[in-house]
Amino acid sequence: MNAGVILIDKPQGISSFQAVARVRKKTGIRKAGHTGTLDPMATGLLTICLGRATRFARFLTDAQKTYEGTITLGMETDSYDAQGKIISEKPVPRGLSRHDIQEAARRFTGRLLQAPPAFSAAKFQGRPLYKFARNGINIQKQPRPIQVFRFCIEAYESPVITFTIDCSKGTYIRSLAHDLGKALGCGAHLSSLRRIRNGELSVEKAVCLDDFIASSGPEEITRYILPVEFVLSHIPAIFVDERQATAIQHGQGMSLVSAMKRIEEQGACPQGEKPSYLRIITEGRGRLVCMARWPDTKAVIKNDDRIEILRVWNPN
């Protein structure tokens, strides 16, 4: 199999880029990329797309992420995590409880604006921010919209908080840790982080990077490569016959009226809702034909309005 997705459990101490490079070398598939960066300090689920599957990475990148980890109170670092230089130390408030921390964490749920931290891979003038920060230059980037669906304080044993977070793509967990410390009046930094979910994909189904690298022979490697159809199964789908599938793959597309009718008849979405993304698959075999996007439509849909075809899947 020269196209698909591998779920890797990334160890601590290497970058996401280094993990991808090791998978690329092991598989011999030159085209490879991940769907969301994990800092070297972080462990957990790194979803790596191979070959033609890289064209579908965006649909996994946009998925909700779940993390678990720890925050240490009383100490701030310049990078907001345990790998940075200590810049401030304050005593943790006496009598601080898990309930108090949970109440403070509620301020950082919902739709938020968050600026990338100085020590991050976000770009300024084509260079990552951390390269400026290492030279003592602090670049302030414009805040970007994020969403924190859940910020749950699982346990607290001073000075360490154990938490779980569900959030949108692009959320910096160490920034949330830093902001929580500010809200509690004692400062804080992220002391450990593990990604456990990316959309419907779980780290429980991932293979440890070292185990994957140690695998022998094409057959053992192939068993770790998941088909694109499987990893996109969380996205609503409509079914077409083989004749319609061939027409779509040859550029004829599909009308919005036809797509809407199928959504309603096949129960692809809750009534009245229109999906952001849509899978078009074949009846019977369930073969992925393409990924489509529901456009921002006017109140009245005309017969010649078309659904936007984003990616046509051809595994060969």
PDB file of N, CA and C in Angstrom, residues 59-111:
ATOM      1  N   PHE A  59      -8.646  17.488   6.104  1.00  0.00           N
ATOM      2  CA  PHE A  59      -9.894  17.051   6.730  1.00  0.00           C
ATOM      3  C   PHE A  59      -9.654  16.422   8.099  1.00  0.00           C
ATOM      4  N   LEU A  60      -8.411  16.021   8.358  1.00  0.00           N
ATOM      5  CA  LEU A  60      -8.036  15.539   9.683  1.00  0.00           C
ATOM      6  C   LEU A  60      -7.471  16.672  10.525  1.00  0.00           C
ATOM      7  N   THR A  61      -6.772  17.610   9.875  1.00  0.00           N
ATOM      8  CA  THR A  61      -6.220  18.767  10.582  1.00  0.00           C
ATOM      9  C   THR A  61      -7.321  19.567  11.243  1.00  0.00           C
ATOM     10  N   ASP A  62      -8.458  19.698  10.579  1.00  0.00           N
ATOM     11  CA  ASP A  62      -9.554  20.518  11.087  1.00  0.00           C
ATOM     12  C   ASP A  62     -10.324  19.858  12.234  1.00  0.00           C
ATOM     13  N   ALA A  63     -10.054  18.599  12.506  1.00  0.00           N
ATOM     14  CA  ALA A  63     -10.820  17.861  13.518  1.00  0.00           C
ATOM     15  C   ALA A  63     -10.492  18.339  14.932  1.00  0.00           C
ATOM     16  N   GLN A  64     -11.452  18.156  15.830  1.00  0.00           N
ATOM     17  CA  GLN A  64     -11.271  18.490  17.245  1.00  0.00           C
ATOM     18  C   GLN A  64     -10.180  17.615  17.856  1.00  0.00           C
ATOM     19  N   LYS A  65      -9.400  18.200  18.768  1.00  0.00           N
ATOM     20  CA  LYS A  65      -8.306  17.486  19.432  1.00  0.00           C
ATOM     21  C   LYS A  65      -8.608  17.335  20.920  1.00  0.00           C
ATOM     22  N   THR A  66      -8.099  16.248  21.514  1.00  0.00           N
ATOM     23  CA  THR A  66      -8.213  16.037  22.959  1.00  0.00           C
ATOM     24  C   THR A  66      -6.827  15.791  23.538  1.00  0.00           C
ATOM     25  N   TYR A  67      -6.537  16.499  24.633  1.00  0.00           N
ATOM     26  CA  TYR A  67      -5.244  16.377  25.299  1.00  0.00           C
ATOM     27  C   TYR A  67      -5.446  16.091  26.779  1.00  0.00           C
ATOM     28  N   GLU A  68      -4.459  15.429  27.369  1.00  0.00           N
ATOM     29  CA  GLU A  68      -4.386  15.309  28.815  1.00  0.00           C
ATOM     30  C   GLU A  68      -2.968  15.684  29.232  1.00  0.00           C
ATOM     31  N   GLY A  69      -2.840  16.191  30.445  1.00  0.00           N
ATOM     32  CA  GLY A  69      -1.504  16.593  30.867  1.00  0.00           C
ATOM     33  C   GLY A  69      -1.502  17.165  32.264  1.00  0.00           C
ATOM     34  N   THR A  70      -0.392  17.822  32.601  1.00  0.00           N
ATOM     35  CA  THR A  70      -0.248  18.430  33.929  1.00  0.00           C
ATOM     36  C   THR A  70       0.254  19.863  33.793  1.00  0.00           C
ATOM     37  N   ILE A  71      -0.162  20.674  34.744  1.00  0.00           N
ATOM     38  CA  ILE A  71       0.264  22.063  34.860  1.00  0.00           C
ATOM     39  C   ILE A  71       0.860  22.237  36.247  1.00  0.00           C
ATOM     40  N   THR A  72       2.021  22.849  36.312  1.00  0.00           N
ATOM     41  CA  THR A  72       2.664  23.107  37.607  1.00  0.00           C
ATOM     42  C   THR A  72       2.512  24.574  37.964  1.00  0.00           C
ATOM     43  N   LEU A  73       1.903  24.812  39.133  1.00  0.00           N
ATOM     44  CA  LEU A  73       1.663  26.179  39.603  1.00  0.00           C
ATOM     45  C   LEU A  73       2.904  26.750  40.290  1.00  0.00           C
ATOM     46  N   GLY A  74       2.947  28.076  40.331  1.00  0.00           N
ATOM     47  CA  GLY A  74       3.982  28.765  41.092  1.00  0.00           C
ATOM     48  C   GLY A  74       5.246  29.088  40.330  1.00  0.00           C
ATOM     49  N   MET A  75       5.312  28.711  39.073  1.00  0.00           N
ATOM     50  CA  MET A  75       6.531  28.918  38.297  1.00  0.00           C
ATOM     51  C   MET A  75       6.185  29.207  36.835  1.00  0.00           C
ATOM     52  N   GLU A  76       6.618  30.356  36.332  1.00  0.00           N
ATOM     53  CA  GLU A  76       6.436  30.703  34.928  1.00  0.00           C
ATOM     54  C   GLU A  76       7.745  30.518  34.176  1.00  0.00           C
ATOM     55  N   THR A  77       7.631  30.112  32.897  1.00  0.00           N
ATOM     56  CA  THR A  77       8.822  29.999  32.038  1.00  0.00           C
ATOM     57  C   THR A  77       8.601  30.826  30.780  1.00  0.00           C
ATOM     58  N   ASP A  78       9.703  31.142  30.101  1.00  0.00           N
ATOM     59  CA  ASP A  78       9.582  31.976  28.905  1.00  0.00           C
ATOM     60  C   ASP A  78       8.888  31.260  27.753  1.00  0.00           C
ATOM     61  N   SER A  79       8.918  29.916  27.748  1.00  0.00           N
ATOM     62  CA  SER A  79       8.263  29.151  26.689  1.00  0.00           C
ATOM     63  C   SER A  79       6.883  28.637  27.107  1.00  0.00           C
ATOM     64  N   TYR A  80       6.485  28.915  28.340  1.00  0.00           N
ATOM     65  CA  TYR A  80       5.214  28.473  28.931  1.00  0.00           C
ATOM     66  C   TYR A  80       5.181  26.974  29.218  1.00  0.00           C
ATOM     67  N   ASP A  81       6.331  26.273  29.020  1.00  0.00           N
ATOM     68  CA  ASP A  81       6.363  24.841  29.323  1.00  0.00           C
ATOM     69  C   ASP A  81       7.627  24.500  30.101  1.00  0.00           C
ATOM     70  N   ALA A  82       7.792  23.221  30.404  1.00  0.00           N
ATOM     71  CA  ALA A  82       8.895  22.787  31.272  1.00  0.00           C
ATOM     72  C   ALA A  82      10.261  22.900  30.618  1.00  0.00           C
ATOM     73  N   GLN A  83      10.296  23.121  29.316  1.00  0.00           N
ATOM     74  CA  GLN A  83      11.577  23.212  28.626  1.00  0.00           C
ATOM     75  C   GLN A  83      12.146  24.626  28.610  1.00  0.00           C
ATOM     76  N   GLY A  84      11.382  25.584  29.103  1.00  0.00           N
ATOM     77  CA  GLY A  84      11.821  26.971  29.047  1.00  0.00           C
ATOM     78  C   GLY A  84      12.613  27.415  30.266  1.00  0.00           C
ATOM     79  N   LYS A  85      13.072  28.652  30.193  1.00  0.00           N
ATOM     80  CA  LYS A  85      13.822  29.270  31.282  1.00  0.00           C
ATOM     81  C   LYS A  85      12.844  29.853  32.302  1.00  0.00           C
ATOM     82  N   ILE A  86      13.098  29.596  33.595  1.00  0.00           N
ATOM     83  CA  ILE A  86      12.230  30.132  34.648  1.00  0.00           C
ATOM     84  C   ILE A  86      12.374  31.654  34.698  1.00  0.00           C
ATOM     85  N   ILE A  87      11.239  32.352  34.617  1.00  0.00           N
ATOM     86  CA  ILE A  87      11.279  33.821  34.642  1.00  0.00           C
ATOM     87  C   ILE A  87      10.543  34.401  35.845  1.00  0.00           C
ATOM     88  N   SER A  88       9.792  33.573  36.564  1.00  0.00           N
ATOM     89  CA  SER A  88       9.055  34.074  37.723  1.00  0.00           C
ATOM     90  C   SER A  88       8.673  32.914  38.629  1.00  0.00           C
ATOM     91  N   GLU A  89       8.764  33.130  39.941  1.00  0.00           N
ATOM     92  CA  GLU A  89       8.319  32.150  40.922  1.00  0.00           C
ATOM     93  C   GLU A  89       7.511  32.858  42.004  1.00  0.00           C
ATOM     94  N   LYS A  90       6.354  32.295  42.308  1.00  0.00           N
ATOM     95  CA  LYS A  90       5.470  32.850  43.335  1.00  0.00           C
ATOM     96  C   LYS A  90       4.880  31.704  44.149  1.00  0.00           C
ATOM     97  N   PRO A  91       4.525  31.970  45.395  1.00  0.00           N
ATOM     98  CA  PRO A  91       3.896  30.909  46.196  1.00  0.00           C
ATOM     99  C   PRO A  91       2.486  30.601  45.703  1.00  0.00           C
ATOM    100  N   VAL A  92       2.127  29.348  45.780  1.00  0.00           N
ATOM    101  CA  VAL A  92       0.767  28.935  45.428  1.00  0.00           C
ATOM    102  C   VAL A  92      -0.163  29.327  46.568  1.00  0.00           C
ATOM    103  N   PRO A  93      -1.307  29.941  46.278  1.00  0.00           N
ATOM    104  CA  PRO A  93      -2.221  30.358  47.345  1.00  0.00           C
ATOM    105  C   PRO A  93      -2.583  29.213  48.287  1.00  0.00           C
ATOM    106  N   ARG A  94      -2.498  29.465  49.577  1.00  0.00           N
ATOM    107  CA  ARG A  94      -2.881  28.458  50.564  1.00  0.00           C
ATOM    108  C   ARG A  94      -4.386  28.224  50.486  1.00  0.00           C
ATOM    109  N   GLY A  95      -4.762  26.964  50.633  1.00  0.00           N
ATOM    110  CA  GLY A  95      -6.184  26.621  50.605  1.00  0.00           C
ATOM    111  C   GLY A  95      -6.775  26.509  49.212  1.00  0.00           C
ATOM    112  N   LEU A  96      -5.960  26.684  48.170  1.00  0.00           N
ATOM    113  CA  LEU A  96      -6.460  26.554  46.801  1.00  0.00           C
ATOM    114  C   LEU A  96      -6.981  25.135  46.567  1.00  0.00           C
ATOM    115  N   SER A  97      -8.191  25.026  46.026  1.00  0.00           N
ATOM    116  CA  SER A  97      -8.820  23.715  45.839  1.00  0.00           C
ATOM    117  C   SER A  97      -9.022  23.406  44.362  1.00  0.00           C
ATOM    118  N   ARG A  98      -9.325  22.148  44.088  1.00  0.00           N
ATOM    119  CA  ARG A  98      -9.637  21.757  42.708  1.00  0.00           C
ATOM    120  C   ARG A  98     -10.834  22.537  42.189  1.00  0.00           C
ATOM    121  N   HIS A  99     -11.811  22.775  43.054  1.00  0.00           N
ATOM    122  CA  HIS A  99     -12.992  23.547  42.663  1.00  0.00           C
ATOM    123  C   HIS A  99     -12.599  24.963  42.251  1.00  0.00           C
ATOM    124  N   ASP A 100     -11.714  25.587  43.012  1.00  0.00           N
ATOM    125  CA  ASP A 100     -11.269  26.944  42.678  1.00  0.00           C
ATOM    126  C   ASP A 100     -10.605  26.973  41.306  1.00  0.00           C
ATOM    127  N   ILE A 101      -9.779  25.962  41.059  1.00  0.00           N
ATOM    128  CA  ILE A 101      -9.066  25.914  39.778  1.00  0.00           C
ATOM    129  C   ILE A 101     -10.038  25.667  38.631  1.00  0.00           C
ATOM    130  N   GLN A 102     -11.026  24.790  38.873  1.00  0.00           N
ATOM    131  CA  GLN A 102     -12.019  24.515  37.831  1.00  0.00           C
ATOM    132  C   GLN A 102     -12.814  25.769  37.484  1.00  0.00           C
ATOM    133  N   GLU A 103     -13.150  26.550  38.509  1.00  0.00           N
ATOM    134  CA  GLU A 103     -13.878  27.805  38.254  1.00  0.00           C
ATOM    135  C   GLU A 103     -13.031  28.754  37.418  1.00  0.00           C
ATOM    136  N   ALA A 104     -11.741  28.820  37.710  1.00  0.00           N
ATOM    137  CA  ALA A 104     -10.850  29.681  36.922  1.00  0.00           C
ATOM    138  C   ALA A 104     -10.726  29.164  35.494  1.00  0.00           C
ATOM    139  N   ALA A 105     -10.685  27.844  35.332  1.00  0.00           N
ATOM    140  CA  ALA A 105     -10.542  27.248  33.999  1.00  0.00           C
ATOM    141  C   ALA A 105     -11.754  27.530  33.116  1.00  0.00           C
ATOM    142  N   ARG A 106     -12.921  27.738  33.733  1.00  0.00           N
ATOM    143  CA  ARG A 106     -14.127  28.027  32.949  1.00  0.00           C
ATOM    144  C   ARG A 106     -13.972  29.310  32.137  1.00  0.00           C
ATOM    145  N   ARG A 107     -13.127  30.212  32.591  1.00  0.00           N
ATOM    146  CA  ARG A 107     -12.904  31.468  31.850  1.00  0.00           C
ATOM    147  C   ARG A 107     -12.238  31.207  30.508  1.00  0.00           C
ATOM    148  N   PHE A 108     -11.611  30.052  30.381  1.00  0.00           N
ATOM    149  CA  PHE A 108     -10.854  29.742  29.172  1.00  0.00           C
ATOM    150  C   PHE A 108     -11.529  28.651  28.352  1.00  0.00           C
ATOM    151  N   THR A 109     -12.861  28.631  28.404  1.00  0.00           N
ATOM    152  CA  THR A 109     -13.643  27.736  27.546  1.00  0.00           C
ATOM    153  C   THR A 109     -14.523  28.581  26.637  1.00  0.00           C
ATOM    154  N   GLY A 110     -14.972  27.957  25.553  1.00  0.00           N
ATOM    155  CA  GLY A 110     -15.776  28.676  24.577  1.00  0.00           C
ATOM    156  C   GLY A 110     -14.911  29.204  23.446  1.00  0.00           C
ATOM    157  N   ARG A 111     -15.446  30.180  22.724  1.00  0.00           N
ATOM    158  CA  ARG A 111     -14.710  30.793  21.614  1.00  0.00           C
ATOM    159  C   ARG A 111     -13.785  31.870  22.166  1.00  0.00           C
TER     160      ARG A 111
END
